Protein backbone atom coordinates (compact mmCIF):
# COMPACT_ATOMS: atom_id res chain seq x y z
CA UNK A 1 0.00 0.00 0.00
CA UNK A 2 1.20 3.50 -0.69
CA UNK A 3 1.93 5.99 2.07
CA UNK A 4 -1.12 7.76 3.45
CA UNK A 5 -1.24 11.34 2.22
CA UNK A 6 -1.11 14.04 4.85
CA UNK A 7 -4.38 15.91 5.34
CA UNK A 8 -4.18 19.59 4.41
CA UNK A 9 -4.15 21.94 7.35
CA UNK A 10 -7.41 23.77 7.95
CA UNK A 11 -7.44 27.55 7.83
CA UNK A 12 -7.67 29.27 11.21
CA UNK A 13 -9.22 32.54 12.32
CA UNK A 14 -6.29 32.88 14.73
CA UNK A 15 -3.26 34.82 13.59
CA UNK A 16 0.36 33.77 13.98
CA UNK A 17 2.31 36.11 16.26
CA UNK A 18 5.97 36.20 17.15
CA UNK A 19 8.40 38.09 19.38
CA UNK A 20 11.95 37.79 18.05
CA UNK A 21 14.98 39.02 19.97
CA UNK A 22 18.69 38.48 19.65
CA UNK A 23 18.59 35.32 21.79
CA UNK A 24 15.10 33.78 21.64
CA UNK A 25 12.05 33.80 19.42
CA UNK A 26 8.59 33.01 20.73
CA UNK A 27 5.59 32.07 18.59
CA UNK A 28 1.92 31.70 19.43
CA UNK A 29 -1.55 31.91 17.94
CA UNK A 30 -3.70 34.90 18.88
CA UNK A 31 -7.38 35.61 18.46
CA UNK A 32 -10.05 37.90 19.84
CA UNK A 33 -12.30 36.52 22.57
CA UNK A 34 -16.04 37.18 22.70
CA UNK A 35 -15.26 39.93 25.23
CA UNK A 36 -12.90 41.65 22.79
CA UNK A 37 -9.70 40.70 24.63
CA UNK A 38 -6.74 38.96 22.97
CA UNK A 39 -6.18 35.30 23.82
CA UNK A 40 -2.84 33.58 23.19
CA UNK A 41 -2.41 29.82 22.86
CA UNK A 42 0.11 27.22 21.64
CA UNK A 43 3.02 29.39 22.73
CA UNK A 44 6.50 27.99 22.09
CA UNK A 45 9.98 29.45 22.55
CA UNK A 46 13.07 28.63 20.48
CA UNK A 47 16.69 29.72 20.46
CA UNK A 48 17.52 31.83 17.41
CA UNK A 49 20.93 30.16 17.11
CA UNK A 50 19.15 26.95 16.11
CA UNK A 51 17.94 28.49 12.83
CA UNK A 52 19.83 30.02 9.89
CA UNK A 53 17.06 32.54 9.21
CA UNK A 54 13.63 33.62 10.40
CA UNK A 55 11.64 31.77 7.75
CA UNK A 56 13.16 28.46 8.87
CA UNK A 57 12.05 29.21 12.42
CA UNK A 58 8.50 30.01 11.28
CA UNK A 59 8.33 26.84 9.20
CA UNK A 60 9.58 24.77 12.15
CA UNK A 61 6.79 26.14 14.37
CA UNK A 62 4.01 25.84 11.78
CA UNK A 63 4.99 22.27 10.89
CA UNK A 64 4.11 21.26 14.46
CA UNK A 65 0.65 22.86 14.31
CA UNK A 66 -2.60 21.52 12.84
CA UNK A 67 -3.92 24.80 11.46
CA UNK A 68 -2.75 27.32 8.91
CA UNK A 69 -3.15 30.99 9.86
CA UNK A 70 -4.12 33.48 7.16
CA UNK A 71 -2.45 36.43 8.87
CA UNK A 72 0.68 37.04 10.93
CA UNK A 73 2.25 39.78 13.05
CA UNK A 74 5.82 39.78 14.33
CA UNK A 75 7.93 41.97 16.60
CA UNK A 76 11.69 42.14 15.93
CA UNK A 77 14.64 43.67 17.74
CA UNK A 78 15.69 46.03 14.98
CA UNK A 79 14.63 49.11 13.01
CA UNK A 80 12.04 48.94 10.23
CA UNK A 81 12.57 50.54 6.83
CA UNK A 82 9.77 50.17 4.30
CA UNK A 83 8.43 46.64 4.73
CA UNK A 84 11.77 45.25 5.96
CA UNK A 85 13.54 44.84 9.29
CA UNK A 86 17.24 44.12 9.69
CA UNK A 87 17.79 42.79 13.17
CA UNK A 88 20.37 44.56 15.29
CA UNK A 89 22.12 41.72 17.13
CA UNK A 90 21.76 38.81 14.71
CA UNK A 91 22.15 38.55 10.94
CA UNK A 92 18.46 38.19 10.03
CA UNK A 93 16.65 40.33 7.47
CA UNK A 94 12.86 39.95 7.25
CA UNK A 95 10.27 41.56 4.97
CA UNK A 96 6.49 41.51 4.99
CA UNK A 97 6.20 40.78 1.26
CA UNK A 98 8.69 37.91 1.40
CA UNK A 99 6.82 36.28 4.29
CA UNK A 100 3.53 36.59 2.39
CA UNK A 101 5.06 35.01 -0.71
CA UNK A 102 6.75 32.19 1.23
CA UNK A 103 3.90 31.13 3.49
CA UNK A 104 0.84 32.32 1.57
CA UNK A 105 -0.28 34.73 4.25
CA UNK A 106 -2.99 37.17 3.20
CA UNK A 107 -1.48 39.84 5.45
CA UNK A 108 1.74 40.21 7.47
CA UNK A 109 2.67 43.06 9.79
CA UNK A 110 6.21 43.35 11.15
CA UNK A 111 7.34 45.99 13.60
CA UNK A 112 10.14 46.92 15.98
CA UNK A 113 9.88 44.90 19.21
CA UNK A 114 9.56 47.97 21.40
CA UNK A 115 6.69 49.23 19.27
CA UNK A 116 4.97 45.94 20.08
CA UNK A 117 6.09 46.17 23.73
CA UNK A 118 4.63 49.68 23.98
CA UNK A 119 1.44 48.57 22.26
CA UNK A 120 1.11 45.68 24.71
CA UNK A 121 1.88 47.87 27.72
CA UNK A 122 -1.21 49.98 27.02
CA UNK A 123 -3.49 46.99 27.60
CA UNK A 124 -1.71 45.34 30.57
CA UNK A 125 -3.88 45.63 33.72
CA UNK A 126 -2.51 47.42 36.79
CA UNK A 127 -1.61 44.17 38.53
CA UNK A 128 0.78 43.40 35.65
CA UNK A 129 3.14 46.17 36.79
CA UNK A 130 5.45 46.87 39.71
CA UNK A 131 5.27 50.53 40.74
CA UNK A 132 8.75 52.08 40.96
CA UNK A 133 7.68 55.73 41.15
CA UNK A 134 4.14 56.58 42.31
CA UNK A 135 1.44 57.82 40.00
CA UNK A 136 -0.73 56.47 37.18
CA UNK A 137 0.71 56.35 33.67
CA UNK A 138 -1.20 58.88 31.56
CA UNK A 139 -1.45 58.00 27.87
CA UNK A 140 -2.91 61.42 27.14
CA UNK A 141 0.70 62.58 27.46
CA UNK A 142 3.90 61.13 25.92
CA UNK A 143 5.05 57.88 27.56
CA UNK A 144 8.48 56.29 27.12
CA UNK A 145 8.76 52.49 27.02
CA UNK A 146 12.23 51.00 27.41
CA UNK A 147 13.98 47.90 28.62
CA UNK A 148 17.07 45.69 28.47
CA UNK A 149 17.10 42.31 26.77
CA UNK A 150 19.75 41.10 24.34
CA UNK A 151 19.92 44.81 23.49
CA UNK A 152 18.34 47.94 24.96
CA UNK A 153 15.06 48.92 23.32
CA UNK A 154 13.19 52.20 23.63
CA UNK A 155 10.10 53.69 22.01
CA UNK A 156 7.70 56.57 22.60
CA UNK A 157 3.91 56.43 22.85
CA UNK A 158 2.48 59.64 21.40
CA UNK A 159 -1.01 60.65 22.57
CA UNK A 160 -3.86 60.70 20.07
CA UNK A 161 -6.75 58.59 18.85
CA UNK A 162 -5.42 56.08 18.04
CA UNK A 163 -2.16 56.25 19.99
CA UNK A 164 0.97 56.44 17.84
CA UNK A 165 4.17 54.63 18.73
CA UNK A 166 7.55 55.89 17.55
CA UNK A 167 10.42 53.38 17.50
CA UNK A 168 13.92 54.66 18.25
CA UNK A 169 17.48 53.37 18.46
CA UNK A 170 18.07 55.28 21.69
CA UNK A 171 19.82 52.36 23.38
CA UNK A 172 22.90 53.20 21.32
CA UNK A 173 23.45 56.61 22.92
CA UNK A 174 26.83 57.00 24.60
CA UNK A 175 27.33 55.88 28.19
CA UNK A 176 27.89 58.73 30.66
CA UNK A 177 29.38 57.70 34.04
CA UNK A 178 27.94 59.23 37.21
CA UNK A 179 30.36 58.04 39.91
CA UNK A 180 33.97 56.95 40.32
CA UNK A 181 33.36 53.24 39.68
CA UNK A 182 31.47 54.03 36.48
CA UNK A 183 34.31 56.29 35.33
CA UNK A 184 36.70 53.39 35.89
CA UNK A 185 34.36 51.10 33.92
CA UNK A 186 34.26 53.60 31.05
CA UNK A 187 38.04 53.89 30.81
CA UNK A 188 38.42 50.12 31.20
CA UNK A 189 36.05 49.41 28.31
CA UNK A 190 37.53 52.08 26.04
CA UNK A 191 40.80 50.17 26.05
CA UNK A 192 39.17 47.70 23.66
CA UNK A 193 36.24 49.70 22.25
CA UNK A 194 36.15 53.02 20.43
CA UNK A 195 32.61 53.77 21.64
CA UNK A 196 30.71 52.61 24.71
CA UNK A 197 26.92 52.79 24.42
CA UNK A 198 24.42 52.38 27.23
CA UNK A 199 23.28 49.16 25.53
CA UNK A 200 26.82 47.79 25.89
CA UNK A 201 26.25 47.77 29.66
CA UNK A 202 22.46 47.72 30.14
CA UNK A 203 21.44 44.47 28.45
CA UNK A 204 21.91 40.76 29.07
CA UNK A 205 25.36 40.71 27.44
CA UNK A 206 25.99 44.11 29.04
CA UNK A 207 25.52 42.73 32.56
CA UNK A 208 28.23 40.16 31.84
CA UNK A 209 30.48 42.88 30.40
CA UNK A 210 29.85 45.04 33.47
CA UNK A 211 30.65 42.17 35.82
CA UNK A 212 33.89 41.26 34.03
CA UNK A 213 34.99 44.90 34.01
CA UNK A 214 34.43 45.28 37.77
CA UNK A 215 36.25 41.99 38.44
CA UNK A 216 39.21 43.29 36.43
CA UNK A 217 39.16 46.69 38.14
CA UNK A 218 38.98 45.09 41.61
CA UNK A 219 41.52 42.36 40.78
CA UNK A 220 38.97 39.61 41.47
CA UNK A 221 38.43 36.29 39.67
CA UNK A 222 35.48 36.14 37.27
CA UNK A 223 33.52 33.26 38.74
CA UNK A 224 30.32 33.83 36.71
CA UNK A 225 30.08 33.03 33.01
CA UNK A 226 26.48 33.96 32.21
CA UNK A 227 24.07 36.75 33.21
CA UNK A 228 21.80 34.39 35.16
CA UNK A 229 24.80 33.18 37.15
CA UNK A 230 25.60 36.79 38.05
CA UNK A 231 22.06 37.39 39.32
CA UNK A 232 22.10 34.15 41.30
CA UNK A 233 25.46 35.03 42.86
CA UNK A 234 24.19 38.51 43.67
CA UNK A 235 21.20 37.02 45.49
CA UNK A 236 23.38 34.59 47.42
CA UNK A 237 26.13 36.98 48.54
CA UNK A 238 25.46 40.68 49.28
CA UNK A 239 29.19 41.38 49.41
CA UNK A 240 30.04 39.78 46.07
CA UNK A 241 31.29 41.45 42.89
CA UNK A 242 28.15 40.04 41.27
CA UNK A 243 25.99 42.02 43.71
CA UNK A 244 27.97 45.18 42.97
CA UNK A 245 27.59 44.57 39.22
CA UNK A 246 23.81 44.11 39.44
CA UNK A 247 23.36 47.19 41.65
CA UNK A 248 25.55 49.21 39.25
CA UNK A 249 23.37 47.92 36.40
CA UNK A 250 20.29 49.24 38.22
CA UNK A 251 22.00 52.59 38.86
CA UNK A 252 22.77 53.07 35.17
CA UNK A 253 19.26 51.94 34.20
CA UNK A 254 17.81 54.64 36.47
CA UNK A 255 19.94 57.32 34.85
CA UNK A 256 19.03 56.13 31.36
CA UNK A 257 15.32 56.13 32.22
CA UNK A 258 15.62 59.68 33.55
CA UNK A 259 17.42 60.78 30.40
CA UNK A 260 14.69 59.16 28.30
CA UNK A 261 11.99 61.04 30.21
CA UNK A 262 13.74 64.34 29.54
CA UNK A 263 14.75 63.69 25.93
CA UNK A 264 11.34 62.40 24.88
CA UNK A 265 9.28 64.74 27.03
CA UNK A 266 7.66 61.68 28.59
CA UNK A 267 5.55 63.56 31.13
CA UNK A 268 2.92 60.79 31.05
CA UNK A 269 5.26 58.18 32.46
CA UNK A 270 8.10 55.75 31.88
CA UNK A 271 7.40 52.03 31.49
CA UNK A 272 10.26 49.54 31.80
CA UNK A 273 10.00 46.12 30.19
CA UNK A 274 12.26 43.31 29.07
CA UNK A 275 13.16 40.03 30.73
CA UNK A 276 16.40 41.34 32.21
CA UNK A 277 14.45 44.04 34.07
CA UNK A 278 12.35 41.43 35.83
CA UNK A 279 15.47 39.53 36.89
CA UNK A 280 17.19 42.58 38.42
CA UNK A 281 14.04 44.14 39.90
CA UNK A 282 14.69 42.75 43.43
CA UNK A 283 17.82 44.94 43.57
CA UNK A 284 16.24 48.21 42.43
CA UNK A 285 15.43 49.47 45.94
CA UNK A 286 18.99 48.76 47.08
CA UNK A 287 20.37 50.73 44.14
CA UNK A 288 20.34 54.43 43.30
CA UNK A 289 17.71 53.88 40.61
CA UNK A 290 15.23 56.43 41.98
CA UNK A 291 17.90 59.02 42.80
CA UNK A 292 19.49 58.64 39.37
CA UNK A 293 16.09 59.01 37.68
CA UNK A 294 15.19 62.17 39.60
CA UNK A 295 18.60 63.86 39.71
CA UNK A 296 18.53 65.66 36.37
CA UNK A 297 20.21 68.88 37.47
CA UNK A 298 18.30 71.89 36.17
CA UNK A 299 15.80 69.49 34.62
CA UNK A 300 14.92 67.73 37.87
CA UNK A 301 11.65 69.67 38.13
CA UNK A 302 10.41 67.94 34.96
CA UNK A 303 10.86 64.36 36.18
CA UNK A 304 9.97 64.65 39.88
CA UNK A 305 6.29 63.71 39.40
CA UNK A 306 6.68 61.29 36.48
CA UNK A 307 5.34 57.79 37.30
CA UNK A 308 7.62 54.84 36.55
CA UNK A 309 6.39 51.26 36.26
CA UNK A 310 8.09 47.95 35.54
CA UNK A 311 6.22 45.33 33.52
CA UNK A 312 5.92 42.09 35.47
CA UNK A 313 3.44 40.47 33.06
CA UNK A 314 4.73 37.99 30.48
CA UNK A 315 4.25 37.87 26.69
CA UNK A 316 3.56 41.62 26.47
CA UNK A 317 5.25 41.98 23.07
CA UNK A 318 3.19 39.07 21.72
CA UNK A 319 -0.03 40.76 22.84
CA UNK A 320 1.24 44.00 21.30
CA UNK A 321 2.05 42.27 18.00
CA UNK A 322 -1.39 40.64 17.93
CA UNK A 323 -3.08 43.99 18.54
CA UNK A 324 -1.39 45.41 15.43
CA UNK A 325 -3.72 43.16 13.38
CA UNK A 326 -6.64 42.26 15.62
CA UNK A 327 -7.38 45.74 17.01
CA UNK A 328 -6.91 47.97 13.98
Tab-separated table of C-alpha atoms in Angstrom:
chain	number	residue	atom	x	y	z
A	1	UNK	CA	0.000	0.000	0.000
A	2	UNK	CA	1.195	3.502	-0.687
A	3	UNK	CA	1.925	5.985	2.067
A	4	UNK	CA	-1.119	7.757	3.452
A	5	UNK	CA	-1.239	11.337	2.223
A	6	UNK	CA	-1.114	14.040	4.853
A	7	UNK	CA	-4.379	15.913	5.337
A	8	UNK	CA	-4.178	19.588	4.407
A	9	UNK	CA	-4.152	21.940	7.350
A	10	UNK	CA	-7.411	23.766	7.949
A	11	UNK	CA	-7.436	27.549	7.833
A	12	UNK	CA	-7.673	29.269	11.206
A	13	UNK	CA	-9.216	32.543	12.316
A	14	UNK	CA	-6.289	32.885	14.731
A	15	UNK	CA	-3.263	34.818	13.586
A	16	UNK	CA	0.355	33.768	13.982
A	17	UNK	CA	2.313	36.106	16.259
A	18	UNK	CA	5.970	36.195	17.153
A	19	UNK	CA	8.400	38.085	19.377
A	20	UNK	CA	11.954	37.793	18.055
A	21	UNK	CA	14.977	39.016	19.974
A	22	UNK	CA	18.686	38.478	19.646
A	23	UNK	CA	18.588	35.323	21.787
A	24	UNK	CA	15.104	33.780	21.639
A	25	UNK	CA	12.050	33.800	19.421
A	26	UNK	CA	8.587	33.005	20.735
A	27	UNK	CA	5.589	32.074	18.590
A	28	UNK	CA	1.919	31.695	19.429
A	29	UNK	CA	-1.547	31.906	17.944
A	30	UNK	CA	-3.701	34.896	18.881
A	31	UNK	CA	-7.384	35.607	18.460
A	32	UNK	CA	-10.053	37.896	19.838
A	33	UNK	CA	-12.300	36.524	22.570
A	34	UNK	CA	-16.036	37.181	22.701
A	35	UNK	CA	-15.259	39.925	25.226
A	36	UNK	CA	-12.897	41.653	22.790
A	37	UNK	CA	-9.701	40.700	24.625
A	38	UNK	CA	-6.743	38.964	22.969
A	39	UNK	CA	-6.180	35.302	23.817
A	40	UNK	CA	-2.841	33.576	23.188
A	41	UNK	CA	-2.412	29.821	22.861
A	42	UNK	CA	0.109	27.218	21.635
A	43	UNK	CA	3.023	29.389	22.731
A	44	UNK	CA	6.504	27.991	22.091
A	45	UNK	CA	9.983	29.453	22.552
A	46	UNK	CA	13.068	28.630	20.478
A	47	UNK	CA	16.695	29.718	20.458
A	48	UNK	CA	17.519	31.827	17.411
A	49	UNK	CA	20.933	30.164	17.115
A	50	UNK	CA	19.149	26.954	16.107
A	51	UNK	CA	17.938	28.489	12.830
A	52	UNK	CA	19.826	30.016	9.887
A	53	UNK	CA	17.056	32.537	9.208
A	54	UNK	CA	13.625	33.616	10.400
A	55	UNK	CA	11.643	31.766	7.747
A	56	UNK	CA	13.162	28.462	8.866
A	57	UNK	CA	12.053	29.205	12.421
A	58	UNK	CA	8.499	30.008	11.275
A	59	UNK	CA	8.329	26.837	9.205
A	60	UNK	CA	9.581	24.771	12.154
A	61	UNK	CA	6.794	26.142	14.375
A	62	UNK	CA	4.009	25.842	11.781
A	63	UNK	CA	4.986	22.265	10.888
A	64	UNK	CA	4.110	21.258	14.461
A	65	UNK	CA	0.646	22.861	14.306
A	66	UNK	CA	-2.598	21.524	12.844
A	67	UNK	CA	-3.924	24.800	11.458
A	68	UNK	CA	-2.746	27.319	8.906
A	69	UNK	CA	-3.148	30.992	9.862
A	70	UNK	CA	-4.121	33.477	7.157
A	71	UNK	CA	-2.448	36.427	8.868
A	72	UNK	CA	0.675	37.041	10.931
A	73	UNK	CA	2.247	39.776	13.054
A	74	UNK	CA	5.819	39.783	14.327
A	75	UNK	CA	7.929	41.965	16.597
A	76	UNK	CA	11.686	42.143	15.927
A	77	UNK	CA	14.643	43.668	17.739
A	78	UNK	CA	15.687	46.032	14.981
A	79	UNK	CA	14.628	49.112	13.007
A	80	UNK	CA	12.042	48.939	10.228
A	81	UNK	CA	12.573	50.544	6.833
A	82	UNK	CA	9.774	50.171	4.303
A	83	UNK	CA	8.432	46.637	4.733
A	84	UNK	CA	11.770	45.249	5.964
A	85	UNK	CA	13.537	44.841	9.291
A	86	UNK	CA	17.241	44.117	9.686
A	87	UNK	CA	17.789	42.793	13.171
A	88	UNK	CA	20.369	44.556	15.294
A	89	UNK	CA	22.117	41.718	17.134
A	90	UNK	CA	21.759	38.805	14.711
A	91	UNK	CA	22.150	38.551	10.945
A	92	UNK	CA	18.464	38.185	10.035
A	93	UNK	CA	16.650	40.332	7.470
A	94	UNK	CA	12.859	39.954	7.254
A	95	UNK	CA	10.274	41.557	4.973
A	96	UNK	CA	6.489	41.508	4.990
A	97	UNK	CA	6.199	40.782	1.264
A	98	UNK	CA	8.685	37.911	1.401
A	99	UNK	CA	6.819	36.280	4.294
A	100	UNK	CA	3.526	36.589	2.389
A	101	UNK	CA	5.058	35.009	-0.705
A	102	UNK	CA	6.746	32.191	1.227
A	103	UNK	CA	3.898	31.130	3.492
A	104	UNK	CA	0.845	32.321	1.565
A	105	UNK	CA	-0.283	34.733	4.252
A	106	UNK	CA	-2.989	37.175	3.202
A	107	UNK	CA	-1.477	39.844	5.452
A	108	UNK	CA	1.736	40.205	7.473
A	109	UNK	CA	2.669	43.062	9.792
A	110	UNK	CA	6.205	43.349	11.150
A	111	UNK	CA	7.338	45.990	13.599
A	112	UNK	CA	10.137	46.920	15.985
A	113	UNK	CA	9.876	44.904	19.206
A	114	UNK	CA	9.555	47.967	21.400
A	115	UNK	CA	6.692	49.235	19.273
A	116	UNK	CA	4.974	45.937	20.081
A	117	UNK	CA	6.089	46.168	23.726
A	118	UNK	CA	4.628	49.683	23.981
A	119	UNK	CA	1.436	48.570	22.258
A	120	UNK	CA	1.113	45.679	24.710
A	121	UNK	CA	1.876	47.874	27.719
A	122	UNK	CA	-1.210	49.980	27.022
A	123	UNK	CA	-3.490	46.985	27.600
A	124	UNK	CA	-1.707	45.337	30.572
A	125	UNK	CA	-3.884	45.634	33.725
A	126	UNK	CA	-2.508	47.419	36.787
A	127	UNK	CA	-1.606	44.174	38.530
A	128	UNK	CA	0.777	43.399	35.651
A	129	UNK	CA	3.143	46.173	36.790
A	130	UNK	CA	5.453	46.875	39.705
A	131	UNK	CA	5.274	50.530	40.743
A	132	UNK	CA	8.746	52.078	40.964
A	133	UNK	CA	7.676	55.731	41.147
A	134	UNK	CA	4.139	56.578	42.312
A	135	UNK	CA	1.440	57.819	39.996
A	136	UNK	CA	-0.733	56.468	37.183
A	137	UNK	CA	0.706	56.350	33.673
A	138	UNK	CA	-1.201	58.878	31.559
A	139	UNK	CA	-1.448	57.996	27.866
A	140	UNK	CA	-2.913	61.425	27.140
A	141	UNK	CA	0.698	62.582	27.458
A	142	UNK	CA	3.896	61.125	25.924
A	143	UNK	CA	5.050	57.877	27.564
A	144	UNK	CA	8.483	56.289	27.124
A	145	UNK	CA	8.759	52.486	27.024
A	146	UNK	CA	12.228	51.001	27.411
A	147	UNK	CA	13.985	47.903	28.617
A	148	UNK	CA	17.068	45.690	28.471
A	149	UNK	CA	17.099	42.311	26.768
A	150	UNK	CA	19.752	41.099	24.344
A	151	UNK	CA	19.923	44.806	23.488
A	152	UNK	CA	18.342	47.939	24.956
A	153	UNK	CA	15.057	48.920	23.322
A	154	UNK	CA	13.192	52.196	23.631
A	155	UNK	CA	10.098	53.687	22.012
A	156	UNK	CA	7.703	56.571	22.600
A	157	UNK	CA	3.915	56.429	22.846
A	158	UNK	CA	2.483	59.638	21.401
A	159	UNK	CA	-1.014	60.645	22.570
A	160	UNK	CA	-3.861	60.704	20.074
A	161	UNK	CA	-6.746	58.587	18.845
A	162	UNK	CA	-5.416	56.076	18.043
A	163	UNK	CA	-2.157	56.254	19.988
A	164	UNK	CA	0.966	56.444	17.838
A	165	UNK	CA	4.173	54.628	18.728
A	166	UNK	CA	7.550	55.893	17.551
A	167	UNK	CA	10.421	53.376	17.496
A	168	UNK	CA	13.924	54.664	18.251
A	169	UNK	CA	17.483	53.367	18.461
A	170	UNK	CA	18.071	55.276	21.693
A	171	UNK	CA	19.822	52.360	23.380
A	172	UNK	CA	22.895	53.196	21.318
A	173	UNK	CA	23.454	56.611	22.921
A	174	UNK	CA	26.828	57.000	24.604
A	175	UNK	CA	27.330	55.880	28.193
A	176	UNK	CA	27.893	58.735	30.662
A	177	UNK	CA	29.382	57.701	34.042
A	178	UNK	CA	27.941	59.229	37.209
A	179	UNK	CA	30.356	58.043	39.907
A	180	UNK	CA	33.971	56.950	40.316
A	181	UNK	CA	33.356	53.245	39.679
A	182	UNK	CA	31.468	54.034	36.477
A	183	UNK	CA	34.310	56.287	35.327
A	184	UNK	CA	36.699	53.388	35.887
A	185	UNK	CA	34.360	51.104	33.922
A	186	UNK	CA	34.255	53.598	31.052
A	187	UNK	CA	38.037	53.892	30.808
A	188	UNK	CA	38.422	50.118	31.204
A	189	UNK	CA	36.053	49.406	28.305
A	190	UNK	CA	37.527	52.082	26.038
A	191	UNK	CA	40.803	50.169	26.048
A	192	UNK	CA	39.169	47.697	23.655
A	193	UNK	CA	36.235	49.700	22.250
A	194	UNK	CA	36.152	53.025	20.426
A	195	UNK	CA	32.612	53.769	21.639
A	196	UNK	CA	30.709	52.608	24.707
A	197	UNK	CA	26.923	52.790	24.423
A	198	UNK	CA	24.423	52.382	27.232
A	199	UNK	CA	23.280	49.156	25.532
A	200	UNK	CA	26.823	47.793	25.885
A	201	UNK	CA	26.250	47.774	29.665
A	202	UNK	CA	22.459	47.724	30.141
A	203	UNK	CA	21.437	44.470	28.451
A	204	UNK	CA	21.908	40.760	29.070
A	205	UNK	CA	25.361	40.712	27.438
A	206	UNK	CA	25.990	44.114	29.042
A	207	UNK	CA	25.524	42.731	32.556
A	208	UNK	CA	28.228	40.158	31.841
A	209	UNK	CA	30.483	42.882	30.398
A	210	UNK	CA	29.850	45.038	33.471
A	211	UNK	CA	30.652	42.166	35.823
A	212	UNK	CA	33.889	41.263	34.032
A	213	UNK	CA	34.995	44.904	34.013
A	214	UNK	CA	34.431	45.283	37.767
A	215	UNK	CA	36.252	41.994	38.437
A	216	UNK	CA	39.208	43.289	36.425
A	217	UNK	CA	39.155	46.689	38.139
A	218	UNK	CA	38.981	45.088	41.610
A	219	UNK	CA	41.523	42.356	40.780
A	220	UNK	CA	38.967	39.605	41.466
A	221	UNK	CA	38.430	36.289	39.675
A	222	UNK	CA	35.480	36.141	37.267
A	223	UNK	CA	33.521	33.257	38.738
A	224	UNK	CA	30.321	33.829	36.713
A	225	UNK	CA	30.085	33.034	33.009
A	226	UNK	CA	26.483	33.959	32.213
A	227	UNK	CA	24.075	36.752	33.214
A	228	UNK	CA	21.795	34.394	35.160
A	229	UNK	CA	24.803	33.178	37.154
A	230	UNK	CA	25.602	36.787	38.051
A	231	UNK	CA	22.059	37.390	39.316
A	232	UNK	CA	22.100	34.146	41.303
A	233	UNK	CA	25.463	35.025	42.857
A	234	UNK	CA	24.187	38.515	43.670
A	235	UNK	CA	21.196	37.023	45.489
A	236	UNK	CA	23.385	34.590	47.417
A	237	UNK	CA	26.130	36.985	48.542
A	238	UNK	CA	25.455	40.684	49.281
A	239	UNK	CA	29.193	41.384	49.413
A	240	UNK	CA	30.043	39.775	46.068
A	241	UNK	CA	31.292	41.446	42.890
A	242	UNK	CA	28.149	40.044	41.268
A	243	UNK	CA	25.985	42.023	43.715
A	244	UNK	CA	27.971	45.182	42.966
A	245	UNK	CA	27.593	44.567	39.217
A	246	UNK	CA	23.811	44.110	39.440
A	247	UNK	CA	23.362	47.185	41.646
A	248	UNK	CA	25.554	49.214	39.253
A	249	UNK	CA	23.368	47.921	36.396
A	250	UNK	CA	20.285	49.239	38.220
A	251	UNK	CA	21.998	52.586	38.862
A	252	UNK	CA	22.770	53.069	35.170
A	253	UNK	CA	19.259	51.935	34.204
A	254	UNK	CA	17.809	54.639	36.467
A	255	UNK	CA	19.936	57.321	34.853
A	256	UNK	CA	19.035	56.127	31.358
A	257	UNK	CA	15.320	56.125	32.224
A	258	UNK	CA	15.616	59.678	33.552
A	259	UNK	CA	17.421	60.777	30.399
A	260	UNK	CA	14.687	59.156	28.300
A	261	UNK	CA	11.986	61.037	30.210
A	262	UNK	CA	13.740	64.340	29.537
A	263	UNK	CA	14.752	63.688	25.934
A	264	UNK	CA	11.340	62.396	24.880
A	265	UNK	CA	9.278	64.738	27.025
A	266	UNK	CA	7.663	61.679	28.594
A	267	UNK	CA	5.554	63.557	31.130
A	268	UNK	CA	2.918	60.789	31.053
A	269	UNK	CA	5.263	58.184	32.461
A	270	UNK	CA	8.103	55.752	31.875
A	271	UNK	CA	7.400	52.030	31.486
A	272	UNK	CA	10.261	49.543	31.798
A	273	UNK	CA	10.000	46.121	30.194
A	274	UNK	CA	12.260	43.307	29.074
A	275	UNK	CA	13.156	40.028	30.730
A	276	UNK	CA	16.403	41.342	32.212
A	277	UNK	CA	14.453	44.045	34.066
A	278	UNK	CA	12.345	41.426	35.826
A	279	UNK	CA	15.468	39.530	36.891
A	280	UNK	CA	17.192	42.581	38.420
A	281	UNK	CA	14.043	44.140	39.904
A	282	UNK	CA	14.685	42.751	43.434
A	283	UNK	CA	17.815	44.936	43.568
A	284	UNK	CA	16.242	48.214	42.427
A	285	UNK	CA	15.428	49.468	45.938
A	286	UNK	CA	18.987	48.764	47.080
A	287	UNK	CA	20.371	50.733	44.135
A	288	UNK	CA	20.335	54.434	43.303
A	289	UNK	CA	17.705	53.877	40.608
A	290	UNK	CA	15.231	56.433	41.980
A	291	UNK	CA	17.905	59.018	42.798
A	292	UNK	CA	19.491	58.641	39.374
A	293	UNK	CA	16.090	59.008	37.684
A	294	UNK	CA	15.189	62.169	39.598
A	295	UNK	CA	18.600	63.857	39.708
A	296	UNK	CA	18.527	65.662	36.370
A	297	UNK	CA	20.209	68.878	37.467
A	298	UNK	CA	18.302	71.895	36.167
A	299	UNK	CA	15.797	69.487	34.616
A	300	UNK	CA	14.922	67.733	37.870
A	301	UNK	CA	11.653	69.672	38.126
A	302	UNK	CA	10.413	67.935	34.957
A	303	UNK	CA	10.856	64.363	36.183
A	304	UNK	CA	9.975	64.654	39.876
A	305	UNK	CA	6.286	63.714	39.398
A	306	UNK	CA	6.683	61.287	36.482
A	307	UNK	CA	5.342	57.790	37.303
A	308	UNK	CA	7.617	54.840	36.554
A	309	UNK	CA	6.390	51.257	36.263
A	310	UNK	CA	8.094	47.952	35.540
A	311	UNK	CA	6.218	45.333	33.521
A	312	UNK	CA	5.918	42.088	35.466
A	313	UNK	CA	3.440	40.472	33.057
A	314	UNK	CA	4.727	37.990	30.483
A	315	UNK	CA	4.245	37.868	26.689
A	316	UNK	CA	3.561	41.622	26.475
A	317	UNK	CA	5.254	41.978	23.073
A	318	UNK	CA	3.191	39.067	21.725
A	319	UNK	CA	-0.031	40.762	22.843
A	320	UNK	CA	1.238	43.995	21.297
A	321	UNK	CA	2.045	42.275	18.004
A	322	UNK	CA	-1.394	40.643	17.932
A	323	UNK	CA	-3.080	43.992	18.542
A	324	UNK	CA	-1.388	45.407	15.431
A	325	UNK	CA	-3.716	43.160	13.376
A	326	UNK	CA	-6.638	42.264	15.623
A	327	UNK	CA	-7.382	45.742	17.006
A	328	UNK	CA	-6.907	47.971	13.976
